[in-house]
Amino acid sequence: MNSRIVEGRLTAFLNLFKISRKFSIGFTIMVIMAILSIIGFFNTPYHLEGWGIVTEETMKRQGLPPCLPFNCPNINHVFGTDDMGRDLFSRILVGAHLALIQTVAIVFISIALGIIMGIAAGYSNMVIEKISTYLIELLIVIPSMVLAAALVTIIGRGIQSVVIALIATWSPWYARLTYILVRQLRELDFIKICEAMGFTKTYTIFRHIIPNVAPIIFVEGITDSGSVLIEIASINFLIGVASLTSIDLPDWGMIVGYGIRYIRTFWWISFFPGLFIALTALGLILLGDGLTEALSPWLRRRWRLWF
Amino acid sequence: MFSLNYIIKRVVSAFIVVLGILVLTYILIYFSPGNPAYTWAGRPRGPRAEEAIKAAESELGLDKPLYLQIYIHINRFFKGDWGISLRFKQPVISVITRNLVASLELLIVAFFIAIPLGIFLGVMSALYRGYLVDKVLYTISALFISFPRFWIAILLSVFLQMLGVNLFGRIAPSYMLVIESVSGSYIIDSIISGKAEIFIDALIRILPPAIIVALYPMSLTVRVLRYSLSEKLYEEYVKQAISFGLPRSRVVYRYALRGMVPAISQLHGITFAYSIVDVATVENIFGRDGIGSTIVKAIPYNDYPLIIGLLALTGILFIVVNTISDIIQIVSDPRVRI
């Protein structure tokens, strides 16, 4: 029985590839990115702290060609080196898991917070509903970029301030969506029957409301994650532009931002991390689009107009 | 249709959210690095530092209970006394208004490009859904949504440099002394003073960043219209209008698109807030003034008063934009009567 369910889910998953080409392209890109991030997490071709010009002795010890600052892309350094002589390909590899973990963490935590806020706003007493709706409205209008800048001055430069700022600004959107869905749900018969039968609100929420709301929010979250990735990169870009000294954290956005001061001559410092951001975001958006199209059959009908 | 009562309600709730933002900024000041009074006095050093910190402390009201502190903060905000920027050594409010006008100029020009173009391409995509035109438009819009705009801006700026065109800055440096600043926006100033060559120069310089900022709202409009308009085109009233013999363009643009106005206005209310991040990054690449370059200048100096002021003012700007888009939505949708 159990194995049959697993088999059925597997065939349903494999069917997604047949149904939607967007899904398969997006899924392939994301799988490649995930593999790259795992590789970068464990091993990189060069040491990340390849500070300055590596001496001949260390070159012999490592058995590697020298790391000179501002090296053009060549055989040894596929994407070139940056101003400190660090290999850009290694930095991009390490940045891959940072970018993916940040995106996934932001989307998941803001979905969880959003569902909590939305249910508090939609399925509780009047006072909590009023407070929660005002809280959602307040959080929606906060500019994420400026909040991140404020947190950078408080907590310090690093991924945590950007992640907190983005969670604070993305969760109200899911809260609003949950609120709308819960408002529709609570007028339906099965929720009213639950109330009439005397079930507690907690039981109804966990047993009936969350299972009905969560899948819609999750598909929305996968579609949004491309935008989340770009927003992270944009904020980190500003931090990178602002930083006066070379940055240690190999975040893609920061590398691009730090590199634009050399853009006239050393174009590769900004170009390649940006390319990776673009590819990852494209993969996420295609994945979300394909999933939406595959899960709603009416989107797959023949669209040609008769007039 | 035009329900004044609802609009008053909306404005009142917007005002409550403004107060909420001010309270939030006060909370952030309260947790500011070090002593808030020390930050607010502009990190003084030297023999008179003690006095300056004492003065700032009484100004912020740090010796009073918390609710009075928040009251004083809100009062100061409405009086326009937001402290002194540590980086620019000027009152925060003048720095922010100067830069926000520059950003808004770019943002508004971008939306003037994005909305008509997006609606036109979206209608094309919905009409020819399933044909080659639609596939090309879908691919282009997916690319423009997923490619970071700062990266596209970098590519464009390098390309312009290779061509030998210098379009950096807001106007040419030689015009900087000629023009007198009235509104802060060079486009409006040059119209007021009647100098055609400065107007053309400012317009040409705003065009490349504006096109890049416009990419995101434009492609989002295309995608939204593609999904929802092609659904609308299957409805009975469209069929009836076609069978009456009305021309196709009139049916689509006049009748089918009218149902889309609320959705589009809501969408642009949202993307306006999202595009401000794009504006901030693109400004830095094209060397323009604006909130993005202000943040970049403020971060290394830990210029806390400036960032807090920016947070409050940008938040209020978003509230205003959201309220306007909500009101457009109500006015254009006859079904909404509250």
XYZ file of C-alpha atoms in Angstrom:
645
model
C 0.000 0.000 0.000
C 2.655 2.375 1.094
C 4.922 1.594 -1.818
C 2.038 2.087 -4.217
C 1.458 5.622 -2.913
C 5.136 6.395 -3.354
C 5.016 4.958 -6.865
C 1.952 7.039 -7.697
C 3.609 10.218 -6.485
C 6.723 9.365 -8.461
C 4.754 8.914 -11.675
C 2.862 12.142 -10.987
C 6.202 13.904 -10.547
C 7.603 12.361 -13.735
C 4.439 13.387 -15.543
C 5.220 17.011 -14.691
C 8.234 16.771 -16.998
C 6.064 15.460 -19.820
C 3.360 18.071 -19.312
C 5.451 21.184 -19.011
C 8.673 22.026 -20.742
C 9.123 25.108 -18.545
C 9.113 22.926 -15.465
C 11.734 20.593 -16.858
C 14.054 23.431 -17.916
C 13.674 25.175 -14.571
C 14.134 21.949 -12.656
C 17.300 21.122 -14.591
C 18.804 24.543 -13.931
C 18.001 24.307 -10.237
C 19.439 20.799 -9.960
C 22.664 22.003 -11.575
C 22.795 24.956 -9.172
C 22.175 22.664 -6.203
C 24.988 20.332 -7.297
C 27.325 23.308 -7.765
C 26.449 24.628 -4.329
C 27.124 21.233 -2.725
C 30.468 21.016 -4.522
C 31.313 24.556 -3.436
C 30.326 23.790 0.123
C 32.915 21.007 0.400
C 35.686 21.844 -1.980
C 36.828 24.643 -4.253
C 39.572 24.637 -6.879
C 41.422 27.472 -5.111
C 41.625 28.669 -1.552
C 39.139 31.427 -0.920
C 41.718 33.472 0.958
C 44.143 33.553 -1.958
C 45.284 36.911 -0.734
C 47.480 38.949 -2.989
C 50.163 37.531 -5.184
C 50.881 33.971 -4.166
C 54.609 33.336 -3.847
C 56.404 30.745 -5.911
C 56.930 28.526 -2.890
C 53.266 28.242 -2.073
C 52.586 27.748 -5.750
C 54.829 24.703 -5.748
C 53.293 23.408 -2.559
C 49.776 23.686 -3.843
C 50.725 22.611 -7.328
C 48.641 25.437 -8.728
C 49.316 28.309 -11.106
C 49.755 31.731 -9.484
C 46.873 33.933 -8.398
C 47.542 37.438 -9.664
C 45.080 40.261 -9.085
C 42.932 41.169 -12.085
C 43.775 38.101 -14.111
C 41.763 37.748 -17.312
C 39.576 34.669 -17.677
C 41.936 31.927 -18.872
C 42.487 28.182 -18.555
C 43.623 28.334 -14.927
C 41.050 30.845 -13.756
C 37.895 30.198 -15.744
C 36.222 33.412 -14.647
C 39.361 35.396 -13.881
C 40.496 36.757 -10.530
C 39.408 39.788 -8.526
C 41.327 42.684 -7.033
C 42.830 40.528 -4.285
C 43.889 37.798 -6.656
C 41.152 35.462 -5.501
C 39.781 33.013 -8.016
C 36.296 34.158 -9.021
C 35.086 30.676 -9.925
C 35.795 29.437 -6.400
C 34.056 32.437 -4.917
C 31.019 31.895 -7.147
C 30.898 28.223 -6.164
C 30.884 29.117 -2.471
C 28.375 31.869 -3.095
C 25.973 29.354 -4.635
C 25.029 27.729 -1.368
C 24.780 31.128 0.319
C 22.332 32.356 -2.306
C 20.234 29.172 -2.321
C 20.100 28.904 1.479
C 19.171 32.563 1.840
C 16.402 32.284 -0.738
C 14.959 29.071 0.673
C 15.153 30.348 4.258
C 13.463 33.619 3.429
C 10.678 31.994 1.435
C 9.987 29.253 3.984
C 10.115 31.447 7.089
C 8.010 34.165 5.530
C 5.454 31.589 4.357
C 5.254 30.165 7.895
C 4.959 33.602 9.490
C 2.531 34.699 6.805
C 0.233 31.719 7.391
C 0.277 32.403 11.152
C -0.481 36.092 10.660
C -3.111 35.418 8.024
C -4.967 32.865 10.146
C -4.761 35.185 13.137
C -6.287 37.887 10.986
C -8.930 35.727 9.345
C -10.011 33.143 11.895
C -10.023 34.581 15.398
C -11.874 37.193 17.378
C -12.446 40.792 16.304
C -9.659 42.429 18.316
C -6.890 40.149 17.046
C -8.279 40.473 13.522
C -8.087 44.274 13.630
C -4.599 44.269 15.130
C -3.305 41.692 12.645
C -4.732 43.462 9.596
C -3.118 46.721 10.659
C 0.159 44.903 11.324
C 0.039 43.362 7.846
C -0.720 46.744 6.278
C 2.162 48.296 8.190
C 4.685 45.635 7.241
C 3.691 45.747 3.568
C 4.697 49.377 3.156
C 8.128 49.076 4.775
C 10.821 49.460 2.128
C 12.993 46.336 2.391
C 16.130 48.018 1.086
C 16.128 50.828 3.635
C 15.218 48.454 6.469
C 18.163 46.276 5.455
C 20.422 49.331 5.506
C 19.204 50.211 8.998
C 19.811 46.651 10.176
C 23.270 46.684 8.596
C 24.166 49.663 10.745
C 22.754 47.924 13.851
C 23.784 44.278 13.445
C 26.604 44.697 10.991
C 27.312 43.631 7.464
C 26.415 40.033 6.735
C 23.640 37.845 5.525
C 21.576 38.004 8.707
C 20.469 41.639 8.363
C 19.354 41.160 4.762
C 17.519 37.959 5.672
C 15.673 39.599 8.577
C 14.724 42.620 6.478
C 13.405 40.454 3.655
C 11.446 38.170 5.974
C 9.814 41.246 7.509
C 8.799 42.563 4.106
C 7.816 39.329 2.311
C 5.755 37.652 5.039
C 2.889 40.215 4.927
C 2.214 39.302 1.280
C 1.638 35.675 2.204
C -0.330 36.850 5.243
C -2.603 38.887 3.006
C -3.100 35.973 0.622
C -3.826 33.612 3.512
C -6.245 36.137 4.962
C -8.197 36.318 1.695
C -8.265 32.510 1.382
C -9.320 32.007 5.006
C -12.081 34.572 4.642
C -13.441 32.546 1.699
C -12.984 29.229 3.516
C -14.753 30.170 6.722
C -17.959 30.874 4.816
C -17.993 27.323 3.408
C -20.149 24.590 4.837
C -17.531 22.188 6.153
C -15.953 24.791 8.408
C -19.382 25.842 9.667
C -20.241 22.189 10.364
C -16.986 21.855 12.294
C -17.971 24.838 14.397
C -21.483 23.485 14.911
C -20.125 20.112 15.984
C -18.171 21.854 18.692
C -14.631 21.242 17.519
C -12.124 23.662 18.938
C -10.717 26.372 16.696
C -7.212 24.924 16.999
C -8.409 21.544 15.715
C -10.248 23.163 12.802
C -7.249 25.263 11.908
C -4.781 22.377 11.881
C -7.102 19.782 10.424
C -9.027 21.756 7.818
C -7.773 25.274 7.220
C -4.005 24.814 6.908
C -4.257 21.779 4.546
C -6.499 23.838 2.287
C -4.410 26.995 2.362
C -0.813 25.743 2.414
C -0.489 24.275 -1.122
C -1.692 27.497 -2.765
C 0.708 29.578 -0.691
C 3.604 27.226 -1.456
C 3.117 27.407 -5.218
C 2.947 31.188 -4.862
C 6.146 31.058 -2.811
C 8.009 29.057 -5.462
C 6.924 31.583 -8.091
C 8.073 34.460 -5.888
C 11.428 32.953 -4.994
C 13.030 34.255 -8.186
C 12.064 37.793 -7.188
C 13.315 37.118 -3.659
C 16.689 36.017 -5.032
C 16.979 39.188 -7.096
C 15.961 41.370 -4.171
C 18.628 39.764 -1.969
C 21.175 40.297 -4.716
C 20.111 43.929 -5.199
C 20.425 44.772 -1.511
C 23.762 42.982 -1.288
C 24.806 44.868 -4.416
C 24.210 48.161 -2.609
C 26.182 46.905 0.396
C 28.971 45.837 -1.956
C 29.035 49.234 -3.642
C 29.106 50.889 -0.238
C 31.928 48.804 1.215
C 35.228 50.618 1.266
C 37.429 47.568 1.678
C 37.325 44.337 -0.268
C 34.661 41.975 1.003
C 35.291 38.536 2.451
C 31.768 37.149 2.173
C 31.517 35.569 -1.295
C 27.943 36.662 -1.882
C 27.102 37.020 -5.574
C 25.395 40.395 -5.222
C 28.241 41.769 -3.130
C 30.859 40.634 -5.635
C 28.971 42.368 -8.447
C 28.539 45.510 -6.348
C 32.162 45.634 -5.334
C 33.254 44.966 -8.904
C 31.491 47.904 -10.538
C 34.253 50.240 -9.466
C 36.533 48.325 -11.861
C 33.907 47.830 -14.557
C 35.585 49.944 -17.247
C 38.624 47.690 -17.495
C 38.029 44.499 -15.490
C 34.543 43.590 -16.633
C 34.626 39.931 -15.557
C 34.474 40.678 -11.825
C 30.901 41.907 -12.148
C 29.838 39.945 -15.188
C 30.096 36.311 -14.071
C 28.414 36.492 -10.624
C 25.625 38.481 -12.253
C 25.250 35.775 -14.874
C 24.863 33.187 -12.143
C 22.225 35.284 -10.353
C 20.365 35.631 -13.639
C 20.482 31.885 -14.399
C 19.324 30.872 -10.925
C 16.472 33.359 -10.951
C 15.453 32.185 -14.433
C 15.408 28.602 -13.205
C 13.254 29.493 -10.197
C 10.777 31.484 -12.266
C 10.437 28.762 -14.915
C 9.976 26.196 -12.139
C 7.194 28.242 -10.562
C 5.484 28.921 -13.899
C 5.641 25.297 -14.944
C 4.271 24.126 -11.601
C 1.386 26.587 -11.757
C 0.531 25.530 -15.280
C 0.778 21.822 -14.504
C -1.338 22.046 -11.358
C -4.198 24.010 -12.904
C -5.507 22.053 -15.909
C -7.593 24.902 -17.296
C -4.374 26.762 -18.090
C -3.343 23.937 -20.390
C -6.267 24.137 -22.781
C -6.041 25.317 -26.361
C -5.922 29.088 -26.323
C -6.317 29.992 -29.988
C -9.050 32.581 -30.404
C -11.876 32.039 -32.873
C -12.051 35.653 -34.000
C -19.779 54.145 -7.918
C -17.710 56.889 -6.350
C -17.998 56.171 -2.692
C -16.610 59.055 -0.720
C -17.212 57.279 2.545
C -14.830 54.454 1.622
C -12.165 56.853 0.456
C -12.277 58.734 3.751
C -11.985 55.414 5.577
C -9.010 54.435 3.428
C -7.251 57.731 4.080
C -7.805 57.419 7.820
C -6.369 53.898 7.882
C -3.416 55.113 5.800
C -2.795 57.749 8.453
C -2.818 55.075 11.152
C -0.198 53.149 9.171
C 1.913 56.325 8.939
C 1.800 56.572 12.735
C 2.763 52.885 12.893
C 5.805 53.516 10.713
C 6.876 56.408 12.929
C 6.565 54.204 16.009
C 8.632 51.542 14.254
C 11.350 54.052 13.380
C 11.415 55.118 17.015
C 11.876 51.509 18.074
C 14.800 51.271 15.637
C 16.288 54.477 17.069
C 15.916 53.037 20.537
C 18.000 50.028 19.511
C 20.479 52.084 17.516
C 24.168 51.235 17.855
C 25.506 52.715 21.051
C 23.593 55.400 22.842
C 20.797 56.931 20.709
C 21.606 60.409 21.993
C 25.237 59.951 20.969
C 24.187 58.945 17.453
C 21.695 61.763 17.233
C 24.204 64.397 18.283
C 26.343 63.385 15.321
C 28.962 61.327 17.250
C 30.642 64.333 18.803
C 34.249 64.272 19.911
C 36.283 66.727 21.881
C 35.714 68.817 24.999
C 32.147 69.840 24.227
C 30.935 66.332 23.442
C 29.286 65.868 26.825
C 27.164 68.979 26.363
C 26.085 67.970 22.869
C 25.048 64.511 24.062
C 23.108 66.043 26.972
C 21.329 68.404 24.565
C 20.419 65.545 22.224
C 19.186 63.513 25.179
C 16.795 66.228 26.287
C 15.779 66.799 22.657
C 14.865 63.144 22.175
C 13.338 63.083 25.656
C 15.233 59.995 26.746
C 14.698 60.825 30.419
C 10.909 60.697 30.017
C 8.682 57.571 29.936
C 8.472 55.626 26.680
C 5.054 56.798 25.478
C 6.153 60.415 25.875
C 9.347 59.645 23.961
C 7.304 58.273 21.074
C 4.999 61.303 21.226
C 8.001 63.640 21.091
C 9.435 61.659 18.164
C 6.213 61.921 16.161
C 5.951 65.595 17.003
C 9.494 66.241 15.816
C 8.759 64.333 12.631
C 5.775 66.483 11.731
C 7.727 69.632 12.529
C 10.387 68.527 10.062
C 13.180 68.288 12.613
C 14.778 64.928 11.794
C 18.275 65.508 13.055
C 21.543 66.186 11.241
C 22.996 63.747 8.708
C 26.395 62.509 9.834
C 27.712 62.110 6.303
C 26.427 65.264 4.639
C 26.471 67.568 7.717
C 23.098 68.930 6.638
C 19.579 68.575 7.999
C 18.293 65.107 7.132
C 15.048 66.376 5.628
C 16.778 68.488 2.955
C 19.124 65.626 1.972
C 16.233 63.189 1.678
C 13.873 65.437 -0.254
C 16.641 66.348 -2.699
C 17.452 62.697 -3.368
C 13.907 61.384 -3.273
C 12.850 63.852 -5.965
C 15.672 62.568 -8.163
C 14.587 58.945 -7.619
C 10.922 59.725 -8.156
C 11.756 61.458 -11.413
C 13.411 58.285 -12.662
C 10.651 56.063 -11.312
C 7.843 58.096 -12.866
C 9.538 58.257 -16.262
C 10.078 54.489 -16.041
C 6.418 53.840 -15.296
C 5.362 56.159 -18.124
C 7.379 53.890 -20.411
C 6.347 50.629 -18.757
C 2.568 50.922 -18.505
C 1.581 51.710 -22.132
C 4.197 49.362 -23.567
C 3.271 46.612 -21.140
C -0.436 46.915 -21.901
C 0.184 46.896 -25.648
C 2.493 43.871 -25.544
C 0.228 42.078 -23.064
C -2.787 42.502 -25.351
C -0.707 41.227 -28.273
C 0.315 38.236 -26.211
C -3.259 37.478 -25.155
C -4.648 37.868 -28.675
C -2.072 35.598 -30.270
C -1.805 33.160 -27.434
C -0.229 29.931 -28.630
C 1.321 31.549 -31.698
C 4.939 32.487 -32.186
C 4.398 36.116 -31.074
C 3.155 34.945 -27.715
C 6.007 32.513 -27.230
C 8.594 35.179 -28.019
C 6.886 37.659 -25.684
C 6.666 35.087 -22.910
C 10.370 34.277 -23.225
C 11.362 37.937 -23.253
C 9.238 38.786 -20.236
C 10.534 35.778 -18.286
C 14.096 36.848 -19.089
C 13.499 40.446 -18.023
C 11.880 39.358 -14.778
C 14.604 36.909 -13.899
C 17.668 38.865 -14.995
C 18.729 41.239 -12.251
C 18.208 44.763 -13.490
C 21.521 45.954 -12.092
C 23.278 43.376 -14.224
C 21.465 44.512 -17.365
C 22.320 48.086 -16.398
C 26.005 47.182 -16.080
C 25.957 45.573 -19.525
C 24.196 48.611 -21.013
C 26.581 51.086 -19.367
C 29.617 49.183 -20.621
C 28.057 49.039 -24.077
C 27.409 52.796 -24.033
C 30.983 53.409 -22.977
C 32.263 51.263 -25.813
C 30.215 53.400 -28.194
C 31.813 56.457 -26.639
C 28.548 57.938 -25.364
C 28.766 59.523 -21.943
C 25.332 59.503 -20.338
C 26.366 59.466 -16.695
C 24.950 61.854 -14.140
C 21.637 63.654 -14.244
C 22.673 66.537 -16.495
C 25.896 67.581 -18.132
C 28.291 69.189 -15.623
C 28.452 72.409 -17.622
C 24.706 72.939 -17.187
C 24.902 72.366 -13.444
C 25.703 76.001 -12.688
C 23.354 77.464 -15.270
C 20.162 75.961 -13.913
C 18.504 77.260 -10.764
C 16.881 74.656 -8.593
C 13.162 75.147 -8.008
C 11.685 71.669 -7.608
C 14.880 69.645 -7.543
C 13.936 67.763 -10.680
C 16.017 68.990 -13.585
C 13.350 68.120 -16.133
C 10.752 70.339 -14.441
C 13.288 73.060 -13.654
C 14.398 73.353 -17.253
C 10.775 73.666 -18.398
C 10.170 76.416 -15.834
C 13.248 78.367 -16.849
C 12.530 77.679 -20.518
C 15.896 76.216 -21.532
C 15.279 73.675 -24.262
C 18.810 72.284 -24.533
C 18.964 71.446 -20.817
C 15.570 69.768 -21.046
C 16.696 67.585 -23.949
C 19.954 66.762 -22.188
C 18.185 65.733 -18.961
C 15.690 63.661 -20.932
C 18.388 61.802 -22.889
C 20.319 61.087 -19.722
C 17.262 59.741 -17.906
C 16.286 57.438 -20.765
C 18.732 54.480 -20.408
C 18.210 53.999 -16.636
C 14.466 54.533 -17.030
C 14.244 51.848 -19.715
C 16.029 49.389 -17.439
C 13.825 50.181 -14.458
C 10.789 49.871 -16.742
C 11.676 46.306 -17.756
C 10.298 44.715 -14.592
C 6.856 46.392 -14.403
C 6.503 46.023 -18.175
C 7.147 42.288 -18.212
C 4.938 41.763 -15.167
C 2.090 43.571 -16.943
C 2.622 41.381 -19.990
C 2.426 38.228 -17.880
C -0.648 39.313 -15.912
C -2.506 40.435 -19.033
C -1.549 37.247 -20.833
C -3.151 35.097 -18.162
C -6.209 37.143 -17.323
C -7.083 38.865 -20.576
C -7.048 35.647 -22.577
C -9.567 34.308 -20.049
C -11.700 37.425 -20.479
C -11.681 37.032 -24.255
C -13.639 33.794 -23.928
C -16.514 35.454 -22.068
C -19.964 35.882 -23.520
C -19.973 39.647 -23.799
C -16.893 39.608 -26.002
C -18.488 36.988 -28.235
C -21.633 39.096 -28.465
C -19.741 42.266 -29.262
C -17.848 40.456 -32.019
C -21.031 39.016 -33.430
C -22.560 42.507 -33.532
C -19.825 43.320 -35.987
C -17.768 45.666 -33.857
C -14.131 45.945 -34.919
C -11.769 43.682 -33.048
C -9.416 46.354 -31.777
C -12.358 48.281 -30.331
C -13.737 45.216 -28.572
C -10.391 44.313 -27.085
C -9.145 47.722 -26.070
C -12.468 49.294 -25.094
C -14.491 46.496 -23.548
C -12.252 43.618 -22.572
C -9.434 45.798 -21.268
C -11.805 47.852 -19.121
C -12.273 44.850 -16.862
C -8.528 44.704 -16.402
C -8.030 48.259 -15.103
C -8.476 47.354 -11.392
C -6.028 44.464 -11.644
C -3.442 46.570 -13.485
C -3.691 49.468 -11.040
C -3.289 47.095 -8.103
C -0.316 45.427 -9.784
C 1.444 48.734 -10.348
C 0.781 49.844 -6.794
C 2.743 46.761 -5.738
C 5.520 46.920 -8.337
C 6.119 50.578 -7.526
C 7.335 49.470 -4.130
C 9.419 46.681 -5.626
C 10.934 48.890 -8.334
C 12.451 51.251 -5.796
C 15.120 48.583 -5.198
C 15.843 48.522 -8.921
C 15.993 52.307 -9.003
C 18.459 52.316 -6.127
C 20.819 49.897 -7.859
C 20.546 51.376 -11.349
C 21.187 54.888 -10.026
C 24.526 53.802 -8.670
C 25.599 52.374 -11.988
C 24.603 55.434 -13.984
C 26.063 57.823 -11.424
C 22.830 59.628 -10.618
C 21.776 61.097 -7.299
C 18.929 59.389 -5.525
C 18.031 57.249 -2.574
C 20.225 54.371 -3.732
C 23.352 56.472 -3.844
C 22.319 58.088 -0.556
C 22.168 54.672 1.112
C 25.516 53.747 -0.398
C 27.029 56.924 1.009
C 25.314 56.501 4.376
C 26.304 52.874 5.117
C 30.095 53.334 5.569
C 29.507 56.303 7.896
C 26.784 54.505 9.878
C 24.637 57.529 9.182
C 21.726 56.432 11.309
C 19.511 59.571 11.314
C 19.593 59.657 7.522
C 18.623 55.997 7.154
C 15.797 56.328 9.679
C 14.468 59.417 7.931
C 14.673 57.609 4.615
C 12.782 54.637 6.070
C 9.976 56.865 7.312
C 9.681 58.919 4.147
C 9.867 55.968 1.730
C 7.278 54.122 3.800
C 4.954 57.108 3.626
C 5.524 57.316 -0.116
C 4.473 53.676 -0.480
C 1.365 54.316 1.619
C 0.406 57.208 -0.641
C 0.980 55.118 -3.774
C -1.012 52.193 -2.358
C -3.873 54.474 -1.373
C -3.959 56.043 -4.828
C -3.949 52.645 -6.542
C -6.721 51.443 -4.229
C -8.815 54.480 -5.039
C -8.266 53.975 -8.786
C -9.324 50.382 -8.285
C -12.567 51.432 -6.589
C -13.376 54.148 -9.078
C -12.779 51.882 -12.068
C -14.615 48.851 -10.713
C -18.365 49.474 -10.510
C -18.929 46.263 -8.566
C -17.029 47.471 -5.518
C -19.482 49.458 -3.405
C -18.603 49.781 0.215
